[in-house]
mmCIF file of C-alpha atoms and ligand atoms in Angstrom:
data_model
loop_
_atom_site.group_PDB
_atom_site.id
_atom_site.type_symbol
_atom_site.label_atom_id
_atom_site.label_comp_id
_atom_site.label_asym_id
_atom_site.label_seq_id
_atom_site.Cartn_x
_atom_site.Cartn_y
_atom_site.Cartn_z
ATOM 1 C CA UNK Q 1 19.560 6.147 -3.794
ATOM 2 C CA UNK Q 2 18.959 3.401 -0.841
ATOM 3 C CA UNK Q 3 15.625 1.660 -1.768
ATOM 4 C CA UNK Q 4 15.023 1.992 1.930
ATOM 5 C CA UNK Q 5 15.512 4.770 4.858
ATOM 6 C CA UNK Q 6 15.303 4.105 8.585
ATOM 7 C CA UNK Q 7 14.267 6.568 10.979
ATOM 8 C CA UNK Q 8 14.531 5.588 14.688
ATOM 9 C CA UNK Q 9 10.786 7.134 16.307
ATOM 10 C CA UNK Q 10 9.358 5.445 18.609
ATOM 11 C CA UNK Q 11 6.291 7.010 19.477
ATOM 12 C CA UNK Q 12 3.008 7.222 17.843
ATOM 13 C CA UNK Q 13 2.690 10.674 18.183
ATOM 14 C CA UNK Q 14 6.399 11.604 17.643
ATOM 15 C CA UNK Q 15 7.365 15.340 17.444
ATOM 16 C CA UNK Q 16 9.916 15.497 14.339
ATOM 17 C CA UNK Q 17 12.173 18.414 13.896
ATOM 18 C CA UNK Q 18 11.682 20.486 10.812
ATOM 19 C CA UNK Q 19 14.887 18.390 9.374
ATOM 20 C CA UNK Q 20 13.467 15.209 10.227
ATOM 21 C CA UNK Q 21 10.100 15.927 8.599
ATOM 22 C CA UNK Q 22 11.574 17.035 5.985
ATOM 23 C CA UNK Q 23 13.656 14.116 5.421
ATOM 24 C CA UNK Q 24 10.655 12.189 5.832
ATOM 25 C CA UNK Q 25 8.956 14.181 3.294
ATOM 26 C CA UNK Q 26 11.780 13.954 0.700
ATOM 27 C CA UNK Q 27 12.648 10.243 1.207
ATOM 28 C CA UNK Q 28 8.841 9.063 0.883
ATOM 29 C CA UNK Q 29 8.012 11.378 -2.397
ATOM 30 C CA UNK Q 30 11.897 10.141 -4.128
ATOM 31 C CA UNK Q 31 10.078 6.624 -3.645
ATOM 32 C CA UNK Q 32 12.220 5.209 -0.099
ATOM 33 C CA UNK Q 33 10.578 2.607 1.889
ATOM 34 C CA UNK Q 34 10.529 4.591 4.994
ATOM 35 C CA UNK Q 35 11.455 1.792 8.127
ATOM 36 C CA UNK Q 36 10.794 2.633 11.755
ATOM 37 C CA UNK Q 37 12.704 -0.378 13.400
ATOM 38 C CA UNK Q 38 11.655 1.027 16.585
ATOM 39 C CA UNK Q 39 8.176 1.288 16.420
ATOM 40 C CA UNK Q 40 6.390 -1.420 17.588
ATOM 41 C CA UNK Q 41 2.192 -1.740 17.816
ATOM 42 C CA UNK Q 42 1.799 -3.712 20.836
ATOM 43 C CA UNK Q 43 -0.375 -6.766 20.796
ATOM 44 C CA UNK Q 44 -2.541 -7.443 23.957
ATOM 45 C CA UNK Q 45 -2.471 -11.171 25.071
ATOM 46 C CA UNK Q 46 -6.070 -11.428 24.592
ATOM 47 C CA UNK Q 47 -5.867 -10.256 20.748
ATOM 48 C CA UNK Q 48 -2.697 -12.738 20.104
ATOM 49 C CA UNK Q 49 -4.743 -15.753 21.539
ATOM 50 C CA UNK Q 50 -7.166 -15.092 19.127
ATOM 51 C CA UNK Q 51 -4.479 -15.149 16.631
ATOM 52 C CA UNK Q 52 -5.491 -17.960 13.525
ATOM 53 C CA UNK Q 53 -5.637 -18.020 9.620
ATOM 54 C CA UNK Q 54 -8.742 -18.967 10.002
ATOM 55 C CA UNK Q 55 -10.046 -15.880 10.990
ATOM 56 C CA UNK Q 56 -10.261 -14.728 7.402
ATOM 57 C CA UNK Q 57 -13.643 -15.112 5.749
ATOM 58 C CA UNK Q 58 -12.661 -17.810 2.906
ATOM 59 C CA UNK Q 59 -12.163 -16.150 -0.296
ATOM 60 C CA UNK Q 60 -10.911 -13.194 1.225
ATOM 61 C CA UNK Q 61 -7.091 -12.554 1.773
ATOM 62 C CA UNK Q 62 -7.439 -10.210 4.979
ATOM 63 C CA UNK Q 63 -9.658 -8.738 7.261
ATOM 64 C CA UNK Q 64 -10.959 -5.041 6.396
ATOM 65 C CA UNK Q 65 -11.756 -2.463 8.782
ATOM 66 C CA UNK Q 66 -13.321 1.238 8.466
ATOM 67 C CA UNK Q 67 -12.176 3.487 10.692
ATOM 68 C CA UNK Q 68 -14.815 5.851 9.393
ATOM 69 C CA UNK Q 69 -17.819 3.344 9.800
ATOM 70 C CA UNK Q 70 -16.424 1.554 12.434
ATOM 71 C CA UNK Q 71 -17.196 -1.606 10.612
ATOM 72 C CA UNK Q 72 -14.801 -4.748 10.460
ATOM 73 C CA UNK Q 73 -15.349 -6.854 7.017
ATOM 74 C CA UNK Q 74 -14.501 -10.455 6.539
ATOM 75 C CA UNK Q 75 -13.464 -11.880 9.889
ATOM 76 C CA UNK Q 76 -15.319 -14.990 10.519
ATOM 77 C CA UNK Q 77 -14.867 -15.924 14.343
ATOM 78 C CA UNK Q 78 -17.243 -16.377 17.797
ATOM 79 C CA UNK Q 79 -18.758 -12.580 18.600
ATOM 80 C CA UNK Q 80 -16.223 -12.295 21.182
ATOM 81 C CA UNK Q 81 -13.182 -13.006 18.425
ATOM 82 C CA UNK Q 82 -14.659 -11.026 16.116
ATOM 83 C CA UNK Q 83 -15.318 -7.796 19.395
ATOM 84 C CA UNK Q 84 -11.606 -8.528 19.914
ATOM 85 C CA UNK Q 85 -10.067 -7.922 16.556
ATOM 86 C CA UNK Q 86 -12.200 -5.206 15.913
ATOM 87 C CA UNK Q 87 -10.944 -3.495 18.745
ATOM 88 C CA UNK Q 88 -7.687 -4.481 17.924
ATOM 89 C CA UNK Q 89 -7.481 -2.693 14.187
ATOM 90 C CA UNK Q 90 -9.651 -0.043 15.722
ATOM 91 C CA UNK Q 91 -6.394 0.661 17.671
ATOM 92 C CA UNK Q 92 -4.366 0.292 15.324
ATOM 93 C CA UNK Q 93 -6.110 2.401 12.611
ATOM 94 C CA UNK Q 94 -5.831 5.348 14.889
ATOM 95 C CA UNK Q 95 -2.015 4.468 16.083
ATOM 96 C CA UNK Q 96 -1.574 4.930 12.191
ATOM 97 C CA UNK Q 97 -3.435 7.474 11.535
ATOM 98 C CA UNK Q 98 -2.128 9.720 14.514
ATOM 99 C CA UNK Q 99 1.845 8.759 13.255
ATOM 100 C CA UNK Q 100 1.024 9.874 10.063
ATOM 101 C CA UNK Q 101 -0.026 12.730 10.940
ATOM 102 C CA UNK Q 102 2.212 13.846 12.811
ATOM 103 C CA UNK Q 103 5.200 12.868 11.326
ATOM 104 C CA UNK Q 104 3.955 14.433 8.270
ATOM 105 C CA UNK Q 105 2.605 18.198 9.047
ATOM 106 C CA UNK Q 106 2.087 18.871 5.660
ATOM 107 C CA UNK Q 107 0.147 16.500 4.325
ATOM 108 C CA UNK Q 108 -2.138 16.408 7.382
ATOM 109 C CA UNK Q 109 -5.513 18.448 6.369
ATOM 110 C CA UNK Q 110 -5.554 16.711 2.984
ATOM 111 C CA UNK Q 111 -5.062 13.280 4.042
ATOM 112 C CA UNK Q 112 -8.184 10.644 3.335
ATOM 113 C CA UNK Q 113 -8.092 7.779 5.504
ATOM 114 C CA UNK Q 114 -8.606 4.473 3.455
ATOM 115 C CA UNK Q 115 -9.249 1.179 4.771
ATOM 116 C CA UNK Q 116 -6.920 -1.203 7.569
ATOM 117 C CA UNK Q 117 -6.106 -4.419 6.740
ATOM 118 C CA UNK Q 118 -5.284 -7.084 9.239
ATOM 119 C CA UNK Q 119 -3.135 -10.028 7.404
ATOM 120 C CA UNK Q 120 -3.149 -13.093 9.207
ATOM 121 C CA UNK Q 121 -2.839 -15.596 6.401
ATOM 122 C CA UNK Q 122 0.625 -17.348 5.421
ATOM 123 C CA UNK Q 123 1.986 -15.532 1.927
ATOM 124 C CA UNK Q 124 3.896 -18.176 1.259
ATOM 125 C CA UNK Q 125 2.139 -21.322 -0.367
ATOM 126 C CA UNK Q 126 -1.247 -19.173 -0.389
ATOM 127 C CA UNK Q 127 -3.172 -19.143 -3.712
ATOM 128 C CA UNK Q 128 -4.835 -16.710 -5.369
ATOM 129 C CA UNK Q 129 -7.176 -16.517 -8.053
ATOM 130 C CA UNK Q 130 -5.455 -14.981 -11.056
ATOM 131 C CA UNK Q 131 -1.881 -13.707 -11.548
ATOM 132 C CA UNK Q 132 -3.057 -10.276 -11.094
ATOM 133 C CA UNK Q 133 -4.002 -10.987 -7.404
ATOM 134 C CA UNK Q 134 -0.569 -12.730 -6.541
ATOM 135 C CA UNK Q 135 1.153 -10.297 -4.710
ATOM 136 C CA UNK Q 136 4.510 -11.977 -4.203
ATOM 137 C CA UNK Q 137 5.461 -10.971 -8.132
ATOM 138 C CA UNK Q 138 6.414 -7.448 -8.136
ATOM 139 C CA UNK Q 139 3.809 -4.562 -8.971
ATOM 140 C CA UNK Q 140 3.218 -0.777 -8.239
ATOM 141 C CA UNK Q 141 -0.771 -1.048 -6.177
ATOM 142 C CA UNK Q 142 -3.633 -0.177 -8.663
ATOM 143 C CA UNK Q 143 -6.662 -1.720 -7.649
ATOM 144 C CA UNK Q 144 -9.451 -2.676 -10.635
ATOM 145 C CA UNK Q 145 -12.662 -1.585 -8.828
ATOM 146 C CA UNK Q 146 -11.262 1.331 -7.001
ATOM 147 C CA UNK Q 147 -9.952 4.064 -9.413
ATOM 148 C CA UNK Q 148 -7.746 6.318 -6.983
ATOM 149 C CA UNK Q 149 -8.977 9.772 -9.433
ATOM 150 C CA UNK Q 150 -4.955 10.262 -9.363
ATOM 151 C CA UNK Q 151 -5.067 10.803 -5.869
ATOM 152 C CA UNK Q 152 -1.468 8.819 -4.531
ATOM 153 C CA UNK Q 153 -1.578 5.694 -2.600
ATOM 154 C CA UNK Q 154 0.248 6.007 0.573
ATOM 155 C CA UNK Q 155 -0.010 2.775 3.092
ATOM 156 C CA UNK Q 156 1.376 1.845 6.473
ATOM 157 C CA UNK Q 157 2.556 -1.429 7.677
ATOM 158 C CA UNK Q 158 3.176 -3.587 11.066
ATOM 159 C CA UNK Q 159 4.350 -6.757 11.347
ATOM 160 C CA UNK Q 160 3.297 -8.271 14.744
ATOM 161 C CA UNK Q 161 4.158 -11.413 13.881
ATOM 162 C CA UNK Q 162 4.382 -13.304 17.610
ATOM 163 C CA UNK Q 163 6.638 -15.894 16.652
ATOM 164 C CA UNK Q 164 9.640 -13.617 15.504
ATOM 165 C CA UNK Q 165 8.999 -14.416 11.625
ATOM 166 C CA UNK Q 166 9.664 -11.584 9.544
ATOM 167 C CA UNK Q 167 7.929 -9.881 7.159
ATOM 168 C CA UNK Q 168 9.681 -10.656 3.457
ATOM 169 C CA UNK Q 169 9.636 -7.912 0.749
ATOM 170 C CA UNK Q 170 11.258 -7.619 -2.747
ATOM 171 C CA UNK Q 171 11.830 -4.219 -4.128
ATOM 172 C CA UNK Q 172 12.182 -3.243 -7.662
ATOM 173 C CA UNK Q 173 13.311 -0.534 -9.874
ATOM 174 C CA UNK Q 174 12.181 2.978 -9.558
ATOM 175 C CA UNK Q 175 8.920 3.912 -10.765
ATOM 176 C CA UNK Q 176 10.506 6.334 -13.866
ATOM 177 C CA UNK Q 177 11.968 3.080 -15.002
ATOM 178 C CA UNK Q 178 9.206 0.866 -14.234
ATOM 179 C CA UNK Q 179 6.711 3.605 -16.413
ATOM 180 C CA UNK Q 180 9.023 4.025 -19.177
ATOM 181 C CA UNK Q 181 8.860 0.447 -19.979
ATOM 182 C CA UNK Q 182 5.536 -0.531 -19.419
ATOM 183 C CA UNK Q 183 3.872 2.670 -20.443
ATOM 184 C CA UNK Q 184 4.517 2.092 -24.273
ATOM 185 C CA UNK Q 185 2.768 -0.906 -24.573
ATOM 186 C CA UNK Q 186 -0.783 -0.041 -22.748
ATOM 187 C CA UNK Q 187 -3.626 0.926 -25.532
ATOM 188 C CA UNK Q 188 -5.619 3.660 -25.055
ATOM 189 C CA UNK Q 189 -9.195 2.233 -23.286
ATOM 190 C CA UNK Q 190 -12.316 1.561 -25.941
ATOM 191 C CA UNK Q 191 -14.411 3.473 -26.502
ATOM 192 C CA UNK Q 192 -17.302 4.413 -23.682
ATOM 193 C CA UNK Q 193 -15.837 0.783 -21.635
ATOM 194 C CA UNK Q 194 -15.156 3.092 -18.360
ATOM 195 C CA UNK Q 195 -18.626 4.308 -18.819
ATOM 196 C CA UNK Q 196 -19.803 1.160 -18.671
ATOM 197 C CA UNK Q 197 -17.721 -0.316 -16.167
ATOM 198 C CA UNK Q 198 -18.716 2.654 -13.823
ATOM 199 C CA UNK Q 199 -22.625 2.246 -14.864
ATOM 200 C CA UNK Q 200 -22.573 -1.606 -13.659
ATOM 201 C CA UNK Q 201 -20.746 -0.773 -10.445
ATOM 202 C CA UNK Q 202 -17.559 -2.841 -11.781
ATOM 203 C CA UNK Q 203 -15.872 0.431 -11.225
ATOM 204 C CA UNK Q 204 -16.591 2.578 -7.809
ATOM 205 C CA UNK Q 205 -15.780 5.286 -9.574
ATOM 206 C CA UNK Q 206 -15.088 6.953 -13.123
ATOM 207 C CA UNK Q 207 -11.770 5.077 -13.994
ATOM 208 C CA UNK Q 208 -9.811 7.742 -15.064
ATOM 209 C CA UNK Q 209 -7.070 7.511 -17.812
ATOM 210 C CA UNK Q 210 -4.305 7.749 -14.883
ATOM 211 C CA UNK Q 211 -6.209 4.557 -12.969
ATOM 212 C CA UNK Q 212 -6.329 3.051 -16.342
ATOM 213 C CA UNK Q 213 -2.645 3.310 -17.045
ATOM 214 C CA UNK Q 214 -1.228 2.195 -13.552
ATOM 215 C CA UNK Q 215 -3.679 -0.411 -13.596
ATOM 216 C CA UNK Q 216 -2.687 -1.826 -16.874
ATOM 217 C CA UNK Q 217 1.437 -1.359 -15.654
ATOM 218 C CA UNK Q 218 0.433 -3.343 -12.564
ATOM 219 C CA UNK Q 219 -0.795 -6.111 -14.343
ATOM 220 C CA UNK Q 220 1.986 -6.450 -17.370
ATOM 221 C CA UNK Q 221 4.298 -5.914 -14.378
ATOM 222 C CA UNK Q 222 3.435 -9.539 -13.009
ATOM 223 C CA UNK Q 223 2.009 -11.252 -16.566
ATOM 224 C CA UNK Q 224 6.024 -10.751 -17.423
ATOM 225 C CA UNK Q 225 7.774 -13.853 -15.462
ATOM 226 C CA UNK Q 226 10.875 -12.605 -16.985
ATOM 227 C CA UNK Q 227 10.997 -8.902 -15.915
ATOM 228 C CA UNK Q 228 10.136 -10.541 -12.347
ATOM 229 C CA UNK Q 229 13.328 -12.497 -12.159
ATOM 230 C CA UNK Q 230 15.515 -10.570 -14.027
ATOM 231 C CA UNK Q 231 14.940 -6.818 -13.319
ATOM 232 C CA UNK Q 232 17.152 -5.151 -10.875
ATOM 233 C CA UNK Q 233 15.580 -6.087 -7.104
ATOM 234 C CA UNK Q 234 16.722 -6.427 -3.368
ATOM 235 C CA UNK Q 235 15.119 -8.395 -0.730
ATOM 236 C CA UNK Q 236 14.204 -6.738 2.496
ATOM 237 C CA UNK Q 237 13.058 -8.293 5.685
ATOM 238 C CA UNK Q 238 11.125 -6.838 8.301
ATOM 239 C CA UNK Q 239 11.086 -8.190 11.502
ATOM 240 C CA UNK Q 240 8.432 -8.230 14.133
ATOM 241 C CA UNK Q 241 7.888 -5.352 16.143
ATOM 242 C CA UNK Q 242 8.489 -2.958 13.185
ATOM 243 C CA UNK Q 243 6.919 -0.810 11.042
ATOM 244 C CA UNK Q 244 7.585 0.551 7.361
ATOM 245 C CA UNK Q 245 5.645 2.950 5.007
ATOM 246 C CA UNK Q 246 5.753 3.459 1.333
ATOM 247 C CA UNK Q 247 3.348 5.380 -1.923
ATOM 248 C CA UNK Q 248 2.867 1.849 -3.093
ATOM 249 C CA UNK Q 249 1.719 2.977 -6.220
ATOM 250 C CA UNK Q 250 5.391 4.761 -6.954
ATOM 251 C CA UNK Q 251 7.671 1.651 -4.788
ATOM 252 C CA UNK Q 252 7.469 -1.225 -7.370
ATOM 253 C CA UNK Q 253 7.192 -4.738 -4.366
ATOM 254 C CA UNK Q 254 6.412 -7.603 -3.605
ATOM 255 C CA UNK Q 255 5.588 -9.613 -0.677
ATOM 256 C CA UNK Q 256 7.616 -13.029 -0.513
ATOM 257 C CA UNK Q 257 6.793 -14.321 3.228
ATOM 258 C CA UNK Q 258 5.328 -13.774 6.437
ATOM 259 C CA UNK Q 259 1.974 -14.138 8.765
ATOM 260 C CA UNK Q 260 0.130 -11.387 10.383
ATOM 261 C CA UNK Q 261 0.350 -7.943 9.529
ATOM 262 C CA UNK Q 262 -1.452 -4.961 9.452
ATOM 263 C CA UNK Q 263 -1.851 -2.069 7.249
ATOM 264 C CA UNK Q 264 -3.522 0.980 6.859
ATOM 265 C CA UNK Q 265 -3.819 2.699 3.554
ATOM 266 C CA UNK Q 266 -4.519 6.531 3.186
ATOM 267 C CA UNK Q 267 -5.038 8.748 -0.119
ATOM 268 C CA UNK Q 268 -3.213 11.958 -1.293
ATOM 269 C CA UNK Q 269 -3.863 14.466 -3.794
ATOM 270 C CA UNK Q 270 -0.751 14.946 -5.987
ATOM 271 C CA UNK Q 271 -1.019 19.011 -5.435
ATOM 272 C CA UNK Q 272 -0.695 18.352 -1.593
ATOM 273 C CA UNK Q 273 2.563 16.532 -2.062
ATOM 274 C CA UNK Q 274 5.915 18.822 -1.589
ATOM 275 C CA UNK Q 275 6.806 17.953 -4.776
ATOM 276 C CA UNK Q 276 4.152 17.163 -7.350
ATOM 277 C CA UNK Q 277 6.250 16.647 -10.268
ATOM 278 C CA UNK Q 278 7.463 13.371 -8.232
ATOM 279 C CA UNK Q 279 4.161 11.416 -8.793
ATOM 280 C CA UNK Q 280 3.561 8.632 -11.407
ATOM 281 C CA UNK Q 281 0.310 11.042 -12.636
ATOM 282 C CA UNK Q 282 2.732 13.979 -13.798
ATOM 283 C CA UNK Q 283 5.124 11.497 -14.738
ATOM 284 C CA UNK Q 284 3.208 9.919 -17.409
ATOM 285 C CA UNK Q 285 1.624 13.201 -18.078
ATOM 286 C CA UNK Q 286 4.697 14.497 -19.533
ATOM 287 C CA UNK Q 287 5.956 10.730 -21.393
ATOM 288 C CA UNK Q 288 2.368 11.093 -23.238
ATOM 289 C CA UNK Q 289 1.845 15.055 -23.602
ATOM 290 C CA UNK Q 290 -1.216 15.185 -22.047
ATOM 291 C CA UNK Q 291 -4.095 15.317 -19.227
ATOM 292 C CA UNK Q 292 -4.901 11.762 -17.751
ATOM 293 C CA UNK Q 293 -7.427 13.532 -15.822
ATOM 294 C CA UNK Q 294 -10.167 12.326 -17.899
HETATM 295 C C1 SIN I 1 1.236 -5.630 -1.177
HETATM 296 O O1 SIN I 1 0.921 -4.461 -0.956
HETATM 297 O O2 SIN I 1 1.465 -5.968 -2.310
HETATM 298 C C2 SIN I 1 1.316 -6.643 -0.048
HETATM 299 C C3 SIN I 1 2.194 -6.205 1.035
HETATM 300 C C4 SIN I 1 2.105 -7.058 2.293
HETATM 301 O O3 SIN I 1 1.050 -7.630 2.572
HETATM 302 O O4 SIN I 1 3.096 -7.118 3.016
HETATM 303 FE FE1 FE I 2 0.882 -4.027 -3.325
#
């Protein structure tokens, strides 16, 4: 199986056949990075003048936005910066939204909209505080303060780089392989520590076992320098004027290069997917012979 699957819409509210979708359905749940080389989230002059690094709030790697709020996080800039890229991921939040949608019937009334991210930092050469934040070393997404409840990650991405730079990925092995390797060697959690966790608001959430496993994969994923270099991988590059979608928490990656990107994340249940027995959750459900529910 490719590791990645081009489809050629072009519109953000495309009208798929029922072969299509399900194509698109299929690929995306077998773990394909699905590419749309022809779909291209148009910048306005205004919003690429405004265009800087330094629009990130230090500390931060991106800029946040809340489509359900309305509220932008983390851009530091004049009001009039700060009304433009607002606007901007406003835009593009919906653009995302409204693709996903449609090109995916199925999933539509169970869909959560997360948060959209606007990238405008360098990934080369940038630093980040721990190994478990460095997102150029290969990892399935698992966040630490933001248990999913085994609901799948599913995210959307645009470069609109302006100065035709392109958007460097690695891809790994697939996620059976990744799980089977790094599943053996994650202990169970002590005793009453998610209880705590959740009590002093380290956690937003109940980390379930399911968040505690991925998390724990994601983070002996890049703590092991040689299953980064030597595992089986392939380099991808997305150029400007594209955009690609993935469940991050199933496509093992890496980000290598690139400036200015956007993307939008949205959560699944597993029981809405076409396939449910495709998902990392009954996955390791069936290695360890029982509910990671709890
Ligand atoms: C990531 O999800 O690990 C980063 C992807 C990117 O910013 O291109
Ligand atoms: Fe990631």
């Amino acid at each position: 199986m490719k590791r990645i699957k081009p489809f050629d819409f072009s519109k953000w509210k495309p009208t798929p056949t029922p072969d299509e979708a399900k194509e698109c359905l299929q690929s995306l749940e077998n773990g394909q990075v699905l590419y749309f080389p022809n779909l291209n989230f148009q910048i306005k002059a205004q919003e690429q003048e405004s265009f800087s690094s330094n629009l990130v709030k230090p500390g931060r790697k991106n800029i946040s936005y809340d489509l359900s709020s309305d509220l932008t996080k983390a851009c530091e800039a004049n009001l009039e910066t700060q009304n433009i890229i607002h606007e901007m991921m406003k835009r593009f939040a919906n653009c995302a939204l409204e693709f996903v949608q449609c090109t995916f019937p199925q999933y539509k009334k169970h869909l959560i909209t997360g948060r959209t991210s606007f990238r405008p930092v360098e990934i080369k050469g940038r630093q980040n505080s721990s190994y478990k934040k460095n997102d150029t070393l290969l990892h399935i997404d698992s966040f630490p303060s933001t248990p999913t409840n085994g609901k799948r990650i599913l995210r959307f991405f645009a470069n609109v780089n302006p100065f035709d730079i392109p958007r460097v990925w690695r891809l790994g092995e697939p996620h059976k392989q990744v799980i089977k390797r790094f599943l053996p060697q994650i202990k169970s959690p002590i005793w009453g520590s998610r209880s705590l966790m959740n009590r002093f608001g380290i956690t937003k959430s109940y980390r379930i076992l399911y968040d505690h496993y991925m998390l724990h994969i994601h983070d002996k994923m890049k703590m092991d320098q040689s299953y980064q270099e030597k595992v089986n991988q392939e380099i991808l590059e997305f150029p400007p004027m594209t955009c690609w979608m993935a469940f991050t928490d199933q496509v093992s990656h890496a980000v290598l290069s690139g400036q200015y990107a956007f993307e939008q994340s949205f959560y699944l249940p597993v029981e809405a997917q076409d396939s449910p027995e495709k998902s990392p959750l009954n996955y390791m459900e069936k290695l360890l012979q029982k509910s990671l529910m709890e």
